[in-house]
Short mmCIF file of C-alpha atoms in Angstrom, two decimals:
data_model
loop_
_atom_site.label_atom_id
_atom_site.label_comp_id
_atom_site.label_asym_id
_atom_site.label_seq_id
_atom_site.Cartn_x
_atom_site.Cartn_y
_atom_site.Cartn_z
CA UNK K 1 11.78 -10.00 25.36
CA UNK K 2 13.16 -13.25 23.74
CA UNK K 3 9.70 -13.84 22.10
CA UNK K 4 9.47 -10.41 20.58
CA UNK K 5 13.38 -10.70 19.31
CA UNK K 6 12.48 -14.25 17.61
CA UNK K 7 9.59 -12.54 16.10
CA UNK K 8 11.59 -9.73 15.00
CA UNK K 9 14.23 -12.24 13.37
CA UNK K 10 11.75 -14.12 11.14
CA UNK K 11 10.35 -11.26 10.27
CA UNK K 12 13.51 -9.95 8.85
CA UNK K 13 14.58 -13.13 7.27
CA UNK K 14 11.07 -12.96 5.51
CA UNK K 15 12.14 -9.59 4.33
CA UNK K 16 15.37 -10.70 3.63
CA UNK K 17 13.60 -13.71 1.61
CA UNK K 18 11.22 -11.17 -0.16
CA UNK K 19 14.17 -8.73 -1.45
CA UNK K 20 16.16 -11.56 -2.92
CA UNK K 21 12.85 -12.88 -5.14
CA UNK K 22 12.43 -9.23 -5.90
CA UNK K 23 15.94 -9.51 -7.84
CA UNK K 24 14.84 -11.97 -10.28
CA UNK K 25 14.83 -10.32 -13.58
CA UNK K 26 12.03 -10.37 -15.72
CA UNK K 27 9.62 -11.36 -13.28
CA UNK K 28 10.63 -8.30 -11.37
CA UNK K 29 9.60 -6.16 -14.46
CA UNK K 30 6.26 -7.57 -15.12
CA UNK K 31 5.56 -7.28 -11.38
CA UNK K 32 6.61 -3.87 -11.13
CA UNK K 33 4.60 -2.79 -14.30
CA UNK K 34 1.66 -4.35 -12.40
CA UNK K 35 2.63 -2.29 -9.42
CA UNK K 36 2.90 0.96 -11.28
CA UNK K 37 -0.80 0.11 -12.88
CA UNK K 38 -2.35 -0.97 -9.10
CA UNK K 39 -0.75 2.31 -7.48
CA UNK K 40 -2.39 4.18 -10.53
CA UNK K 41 -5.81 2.96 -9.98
CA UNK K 42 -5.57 3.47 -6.34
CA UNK K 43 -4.56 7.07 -6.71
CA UNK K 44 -7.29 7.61 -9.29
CA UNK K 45 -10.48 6.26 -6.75
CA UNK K 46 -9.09 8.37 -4.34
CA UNK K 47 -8.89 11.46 -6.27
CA UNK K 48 -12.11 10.76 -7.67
CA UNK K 49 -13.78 9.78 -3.68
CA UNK K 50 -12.40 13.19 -2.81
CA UNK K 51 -13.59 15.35 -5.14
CA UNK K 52 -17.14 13.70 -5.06
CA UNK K 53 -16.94 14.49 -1.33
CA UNK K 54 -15.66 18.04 -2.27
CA UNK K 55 -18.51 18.89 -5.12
CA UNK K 56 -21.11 17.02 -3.20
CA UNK K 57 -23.06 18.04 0.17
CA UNK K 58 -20.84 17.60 3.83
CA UNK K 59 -22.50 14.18 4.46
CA UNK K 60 -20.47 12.55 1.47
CA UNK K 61 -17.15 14.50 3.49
CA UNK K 62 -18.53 12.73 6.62
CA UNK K 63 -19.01 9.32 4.56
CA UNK K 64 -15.70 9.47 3.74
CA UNK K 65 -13.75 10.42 6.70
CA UNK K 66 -15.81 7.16 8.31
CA UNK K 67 -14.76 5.15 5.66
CA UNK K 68 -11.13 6.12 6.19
CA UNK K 69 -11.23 5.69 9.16
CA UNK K 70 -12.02 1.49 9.05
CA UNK K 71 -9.18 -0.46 9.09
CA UNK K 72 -8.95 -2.57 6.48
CA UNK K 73 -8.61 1.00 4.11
CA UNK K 74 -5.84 1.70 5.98
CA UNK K 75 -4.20 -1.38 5.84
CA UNK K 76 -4.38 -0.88 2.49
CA UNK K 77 -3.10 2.42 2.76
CA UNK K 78 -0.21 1.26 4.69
CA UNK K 79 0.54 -1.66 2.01
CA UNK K 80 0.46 1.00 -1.00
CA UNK K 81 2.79 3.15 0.58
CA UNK K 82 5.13 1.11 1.72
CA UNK K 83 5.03 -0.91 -2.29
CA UNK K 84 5.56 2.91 -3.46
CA UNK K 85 8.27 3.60 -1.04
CA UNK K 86 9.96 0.48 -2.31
CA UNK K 87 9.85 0.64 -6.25
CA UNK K 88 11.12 4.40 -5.71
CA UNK K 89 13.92 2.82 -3.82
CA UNK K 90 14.51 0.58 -6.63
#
């Protein structure tokens, strides 16, 4: 239990680290505006993977319920809404 509470603790000072560079000004700005345009482009493949599966035959459906079902997609799935969560925070 004292492992997993160290653990725990740097991974909230991390956080804690992260959220006081994210109040930096300017630099905040530009990195947001590159958030906004990532979280964009993300949306837009996905819209555009679905409705290919949609128009197309059920194999592309099947195609893409394997490929969201890897892990690294939804890592990145997990990352994008957690950065979304926290600019609409902001």
């Amino acid at each position: 239990m004292g492992e997993r509470g160290s653990i725990m603790g740097s991974i909230q000072r991390a956080t804690d680290r992260d959220l006081d560079l994210a109040q930096c000004g300017p630099l905040d700005k530009t990195f947001r505006s590159y958030l906004v345009v990532v979280v964009i482009v993300v949306v837009v493949v996905v819209v555009v993977i679905v409705v290919v599966a949609v128009v197309t035959t059920a194999a592309a459906a099947e195609v893409l319920v394997v490929v969201v079902a890897t892990a690294e997609v939804q890592v990145v799935v997990v990352i994008v809404v957690v950065v979304v969560v926290v600019v609409v925070i902001q």
